[in-house]
PDB file of C-alpha atoms in Angstrom:
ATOM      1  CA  UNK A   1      25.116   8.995 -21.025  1.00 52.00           C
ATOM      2  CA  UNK A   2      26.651   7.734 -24.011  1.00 58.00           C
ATOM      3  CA  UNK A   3      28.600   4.494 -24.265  1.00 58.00           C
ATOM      4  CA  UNK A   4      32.100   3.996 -24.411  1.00 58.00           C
ATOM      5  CA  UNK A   5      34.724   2.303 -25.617  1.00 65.00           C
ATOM      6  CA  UNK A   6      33.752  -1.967 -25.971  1.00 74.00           C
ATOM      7  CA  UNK A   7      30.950  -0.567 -23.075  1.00 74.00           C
ATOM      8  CA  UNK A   8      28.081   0.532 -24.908  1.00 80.00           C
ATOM      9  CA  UNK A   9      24.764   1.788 -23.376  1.00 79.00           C
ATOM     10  CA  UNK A  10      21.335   0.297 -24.532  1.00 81.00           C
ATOM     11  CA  UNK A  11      19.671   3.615 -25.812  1.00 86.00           C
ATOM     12  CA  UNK A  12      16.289   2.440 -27.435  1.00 86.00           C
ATOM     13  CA  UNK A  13      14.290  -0.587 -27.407  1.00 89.00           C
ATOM     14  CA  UNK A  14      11.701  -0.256 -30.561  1.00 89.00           C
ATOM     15  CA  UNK A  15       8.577  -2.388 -30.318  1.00 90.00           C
ATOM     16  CA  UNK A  16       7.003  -2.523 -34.156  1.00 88.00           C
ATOM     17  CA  UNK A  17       3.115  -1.535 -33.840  1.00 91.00           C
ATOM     18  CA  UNK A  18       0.050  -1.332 -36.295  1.00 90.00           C
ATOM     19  CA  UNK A  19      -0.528   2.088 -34.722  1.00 94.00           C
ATOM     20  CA  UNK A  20       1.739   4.299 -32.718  1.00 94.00           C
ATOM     21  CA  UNK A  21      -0.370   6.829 -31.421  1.00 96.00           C
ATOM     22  CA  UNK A  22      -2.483   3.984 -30.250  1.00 96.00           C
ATOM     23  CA  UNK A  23       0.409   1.517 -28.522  1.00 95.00           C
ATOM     24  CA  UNK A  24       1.541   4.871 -26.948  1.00 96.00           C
ATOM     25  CA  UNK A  25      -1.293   6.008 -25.445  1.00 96.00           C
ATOM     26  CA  UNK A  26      -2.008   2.363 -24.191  1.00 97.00           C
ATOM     27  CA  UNK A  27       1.459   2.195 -22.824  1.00 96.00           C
ATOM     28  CA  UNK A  28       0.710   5.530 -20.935  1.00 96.00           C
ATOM     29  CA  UNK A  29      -2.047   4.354 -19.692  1.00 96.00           C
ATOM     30  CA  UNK A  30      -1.744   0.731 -18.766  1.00 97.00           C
ATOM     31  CA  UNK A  31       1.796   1.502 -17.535  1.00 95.00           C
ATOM     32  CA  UNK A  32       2.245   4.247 -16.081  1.00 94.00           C
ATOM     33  CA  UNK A  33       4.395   6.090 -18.265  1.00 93.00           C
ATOM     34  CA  UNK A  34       4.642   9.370 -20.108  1.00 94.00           C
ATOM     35  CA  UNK A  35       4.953  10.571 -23.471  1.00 95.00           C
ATOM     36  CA  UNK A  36       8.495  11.696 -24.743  1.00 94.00           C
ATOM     37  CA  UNK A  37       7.438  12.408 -28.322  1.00 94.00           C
ATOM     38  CA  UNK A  38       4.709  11.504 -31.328  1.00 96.00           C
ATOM     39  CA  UNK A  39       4.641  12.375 -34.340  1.00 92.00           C
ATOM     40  CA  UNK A  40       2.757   9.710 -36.135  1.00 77.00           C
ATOM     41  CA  UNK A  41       5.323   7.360 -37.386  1.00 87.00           C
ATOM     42  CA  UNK A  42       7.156   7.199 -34.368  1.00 93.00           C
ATOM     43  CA  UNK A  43       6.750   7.437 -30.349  1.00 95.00           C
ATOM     44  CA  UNK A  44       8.878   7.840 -27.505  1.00 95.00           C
ATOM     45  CA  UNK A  45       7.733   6.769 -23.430  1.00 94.00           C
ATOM     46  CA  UNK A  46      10.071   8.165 -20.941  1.00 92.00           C
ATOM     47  CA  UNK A  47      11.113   4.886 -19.389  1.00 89.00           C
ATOM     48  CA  UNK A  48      14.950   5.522 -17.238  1.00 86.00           C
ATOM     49  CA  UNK A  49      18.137   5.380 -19.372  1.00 85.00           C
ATOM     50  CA  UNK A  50      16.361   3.182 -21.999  1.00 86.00           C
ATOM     51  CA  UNK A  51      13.926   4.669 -24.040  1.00 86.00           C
ATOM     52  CA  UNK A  52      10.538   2.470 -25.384  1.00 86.00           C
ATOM     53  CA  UNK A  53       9.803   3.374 -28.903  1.00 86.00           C
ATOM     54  CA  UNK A  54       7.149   2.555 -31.368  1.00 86.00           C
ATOM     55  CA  UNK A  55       7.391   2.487 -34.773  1.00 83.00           C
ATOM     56  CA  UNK A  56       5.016   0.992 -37.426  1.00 79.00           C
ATOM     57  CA  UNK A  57       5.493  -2.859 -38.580  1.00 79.00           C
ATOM     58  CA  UNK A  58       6.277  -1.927 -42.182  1.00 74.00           C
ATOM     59  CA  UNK A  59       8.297   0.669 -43.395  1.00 69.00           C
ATOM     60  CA  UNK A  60      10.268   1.516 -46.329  1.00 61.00           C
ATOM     61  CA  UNK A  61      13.340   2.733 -44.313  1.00 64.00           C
ATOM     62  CA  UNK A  62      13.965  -0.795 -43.008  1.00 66.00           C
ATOM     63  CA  UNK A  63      12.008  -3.342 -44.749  1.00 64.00           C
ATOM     64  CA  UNK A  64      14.263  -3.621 -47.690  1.00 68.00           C
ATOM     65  CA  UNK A  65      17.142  -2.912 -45.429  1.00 64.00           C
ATOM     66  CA  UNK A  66      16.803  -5.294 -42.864  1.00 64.00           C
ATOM     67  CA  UNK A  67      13.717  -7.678 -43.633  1.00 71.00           C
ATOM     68  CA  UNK A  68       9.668  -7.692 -42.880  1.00 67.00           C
ATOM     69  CA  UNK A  69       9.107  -7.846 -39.007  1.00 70.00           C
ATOM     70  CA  UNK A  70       7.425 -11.474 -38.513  1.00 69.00           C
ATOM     71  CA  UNK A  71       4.160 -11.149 -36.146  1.00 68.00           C
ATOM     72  CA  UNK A  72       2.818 -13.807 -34.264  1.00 66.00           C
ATOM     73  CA  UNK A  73      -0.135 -15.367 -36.622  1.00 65.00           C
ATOM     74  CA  UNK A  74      -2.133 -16.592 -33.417  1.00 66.00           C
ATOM     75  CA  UNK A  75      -2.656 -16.272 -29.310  1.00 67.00           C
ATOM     76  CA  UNK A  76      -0.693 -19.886 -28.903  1.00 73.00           C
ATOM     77  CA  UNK A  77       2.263 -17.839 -30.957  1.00 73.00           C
ATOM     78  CA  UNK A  78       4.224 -15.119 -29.613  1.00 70.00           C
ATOM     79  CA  UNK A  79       7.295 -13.077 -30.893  1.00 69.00           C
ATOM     80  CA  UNK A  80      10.718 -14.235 -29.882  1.00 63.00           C
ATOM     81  CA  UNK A  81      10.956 -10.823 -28.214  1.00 74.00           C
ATOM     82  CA  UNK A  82       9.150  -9.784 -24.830  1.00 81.00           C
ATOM     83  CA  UNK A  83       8.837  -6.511 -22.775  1.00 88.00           C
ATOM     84  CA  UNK A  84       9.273  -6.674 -19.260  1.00 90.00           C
ATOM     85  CA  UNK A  85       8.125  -3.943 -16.580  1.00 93.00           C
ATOM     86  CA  UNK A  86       9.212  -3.806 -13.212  1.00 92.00           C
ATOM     87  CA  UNK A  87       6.815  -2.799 -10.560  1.00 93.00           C
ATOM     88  CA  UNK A  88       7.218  -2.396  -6.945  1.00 93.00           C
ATOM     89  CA  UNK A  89       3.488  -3.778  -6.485  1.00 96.00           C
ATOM     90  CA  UNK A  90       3.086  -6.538  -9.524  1.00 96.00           C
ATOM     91  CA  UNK A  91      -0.362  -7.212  -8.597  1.00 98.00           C
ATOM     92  CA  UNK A  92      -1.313  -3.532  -8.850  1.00 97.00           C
ATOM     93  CA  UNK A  93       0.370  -3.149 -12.191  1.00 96.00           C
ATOM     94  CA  UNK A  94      -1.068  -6.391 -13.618  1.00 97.00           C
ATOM     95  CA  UNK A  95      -4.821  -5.105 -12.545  1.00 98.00           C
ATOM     96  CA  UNK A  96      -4.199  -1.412 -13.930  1.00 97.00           C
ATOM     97  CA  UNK A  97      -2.754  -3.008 -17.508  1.00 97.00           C
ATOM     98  CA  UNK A  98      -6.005  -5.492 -17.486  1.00 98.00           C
ATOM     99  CA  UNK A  99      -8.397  -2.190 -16.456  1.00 97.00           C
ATOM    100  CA  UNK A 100      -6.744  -0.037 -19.507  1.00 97.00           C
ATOM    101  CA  UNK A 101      -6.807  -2.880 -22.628  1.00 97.00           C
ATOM    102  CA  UNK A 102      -3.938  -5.678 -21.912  1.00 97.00           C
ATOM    103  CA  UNK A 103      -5.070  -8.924 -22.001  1.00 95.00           C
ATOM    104  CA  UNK A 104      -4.591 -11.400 -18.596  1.00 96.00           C
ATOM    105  CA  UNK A 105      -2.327 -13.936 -19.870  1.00 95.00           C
ATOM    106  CA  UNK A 106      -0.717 -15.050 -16.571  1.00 95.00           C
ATOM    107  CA  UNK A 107      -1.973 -13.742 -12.975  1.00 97.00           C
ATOM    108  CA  UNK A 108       1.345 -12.914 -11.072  1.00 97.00           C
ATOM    109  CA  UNK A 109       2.706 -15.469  -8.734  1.00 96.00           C
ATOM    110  CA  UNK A 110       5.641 -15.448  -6.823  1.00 95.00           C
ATOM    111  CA  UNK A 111       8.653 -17.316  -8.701  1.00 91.00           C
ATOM    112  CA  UNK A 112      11.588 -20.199  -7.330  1.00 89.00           C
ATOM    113  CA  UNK A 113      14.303 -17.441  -8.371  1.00 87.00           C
ATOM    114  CA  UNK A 114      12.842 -14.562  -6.042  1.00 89.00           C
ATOM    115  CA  UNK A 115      10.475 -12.687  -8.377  1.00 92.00           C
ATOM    116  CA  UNK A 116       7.188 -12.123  -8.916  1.00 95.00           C
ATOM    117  CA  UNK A 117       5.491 -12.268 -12.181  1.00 96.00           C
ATOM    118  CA  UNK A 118       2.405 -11.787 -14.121  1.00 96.00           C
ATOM    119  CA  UNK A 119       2.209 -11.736 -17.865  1.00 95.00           C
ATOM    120  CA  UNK A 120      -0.208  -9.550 -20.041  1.00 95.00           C
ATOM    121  CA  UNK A 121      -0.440  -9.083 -24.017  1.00 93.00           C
ATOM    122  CA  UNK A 122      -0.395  -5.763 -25.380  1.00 94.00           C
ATOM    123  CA  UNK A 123      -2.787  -4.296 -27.892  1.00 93.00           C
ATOM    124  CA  UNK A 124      -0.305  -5.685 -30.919  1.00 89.00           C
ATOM    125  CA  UNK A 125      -0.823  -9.453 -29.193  1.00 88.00           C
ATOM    126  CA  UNK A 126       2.976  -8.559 -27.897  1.00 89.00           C
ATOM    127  CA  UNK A 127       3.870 -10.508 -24.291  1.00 90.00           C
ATOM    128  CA  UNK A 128       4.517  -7.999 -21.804  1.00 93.00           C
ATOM    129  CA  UNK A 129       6.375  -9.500 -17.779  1.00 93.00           C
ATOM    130  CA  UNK A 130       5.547  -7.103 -15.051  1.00 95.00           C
ATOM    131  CA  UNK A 131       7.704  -8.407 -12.657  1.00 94.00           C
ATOM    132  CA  UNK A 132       9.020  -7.511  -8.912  1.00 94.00           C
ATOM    133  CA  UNK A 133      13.219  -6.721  -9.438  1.00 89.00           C
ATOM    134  CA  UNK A 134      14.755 -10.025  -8.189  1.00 86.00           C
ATOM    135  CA  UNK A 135      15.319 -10.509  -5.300  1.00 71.00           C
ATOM    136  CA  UNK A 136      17.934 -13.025  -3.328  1.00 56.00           C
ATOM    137  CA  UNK A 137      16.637 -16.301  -2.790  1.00 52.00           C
ATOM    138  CA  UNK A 138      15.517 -17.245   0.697  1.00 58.00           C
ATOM    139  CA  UNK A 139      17.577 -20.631   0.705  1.00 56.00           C
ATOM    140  CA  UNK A 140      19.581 -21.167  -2.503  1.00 52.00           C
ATOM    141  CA  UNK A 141      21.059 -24.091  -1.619  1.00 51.00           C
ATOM    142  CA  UNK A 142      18.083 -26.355   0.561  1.00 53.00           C
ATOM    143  CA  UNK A 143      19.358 -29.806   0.233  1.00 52.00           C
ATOM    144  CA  UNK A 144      22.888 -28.391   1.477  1.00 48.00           C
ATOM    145  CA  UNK A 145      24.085 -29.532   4.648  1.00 45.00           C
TER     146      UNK A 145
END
């Protein structure tokens, strides 16, 4: 459904990879979700209304055009960009990434604003969230009388 008007609709979120046909298949398969389309310099995952691609880190079409994308030069670094994944069963989701190549960064635990959330890197070192959708919280207001 295209956007309309001052309303537009977020179409594409494009994570920059070293490899796309590796991210996708490790998004596939830690994740849960299926191909849309690869053809070697780019990849598609059907994800709801708003599609994750991959694309490589440097390319001629944009470098020039809009800069060189900055990566994270160590594990105590991280891009000022994350994913995040929403899961019915977090601690399911966090396991399955961990079995298929993500690394553990943060077990999920339940969170003060009504979610629950575990953090993983991907195969690029990029910060992935599975989290739980949030939910209301229990007693927003517990020092109110």
């Amino acid at each position: 459904m295209a956007g309309s008007g001052s309303n537009p609709v977020l179409a594409y979120v494009v994570v920059y990879v070293k490899d796309v046909a590796k991210s996708v298949a490790f998004y596939s398969k830690a994740f849960g979700y299926q191909v849309r389309r690869l053809d070697g310099r780019w990849g598609e995952l059907e994800s709801g209304q708003t599609t994750i691609a991959f694309t490589p880190v440097h390319q001629h079409e944009t470098d020039d055009v809009t800069g060189q994308v900055h990566t994270s030069g160590s594990r105590k670094e991280r891009d000022p960009v994350e994913v995040c994944l929403v899961y019915k069963d977090v601690d399911a989701a966090y396991k399955k990434a961990v079995e298929n190549g993500a690394i553990g960064v943060s077990e999920p635990e339940d969170k003060e604003w009504g979610q629950r959330v575990g953090y993983v890197r991907d195969i690029d070192g990029i910060v992935v969230r599975l989290g739980s959708f949030v939910s209301e919280p229990k007693n927003p207001h517990p020092h109110a009388s």
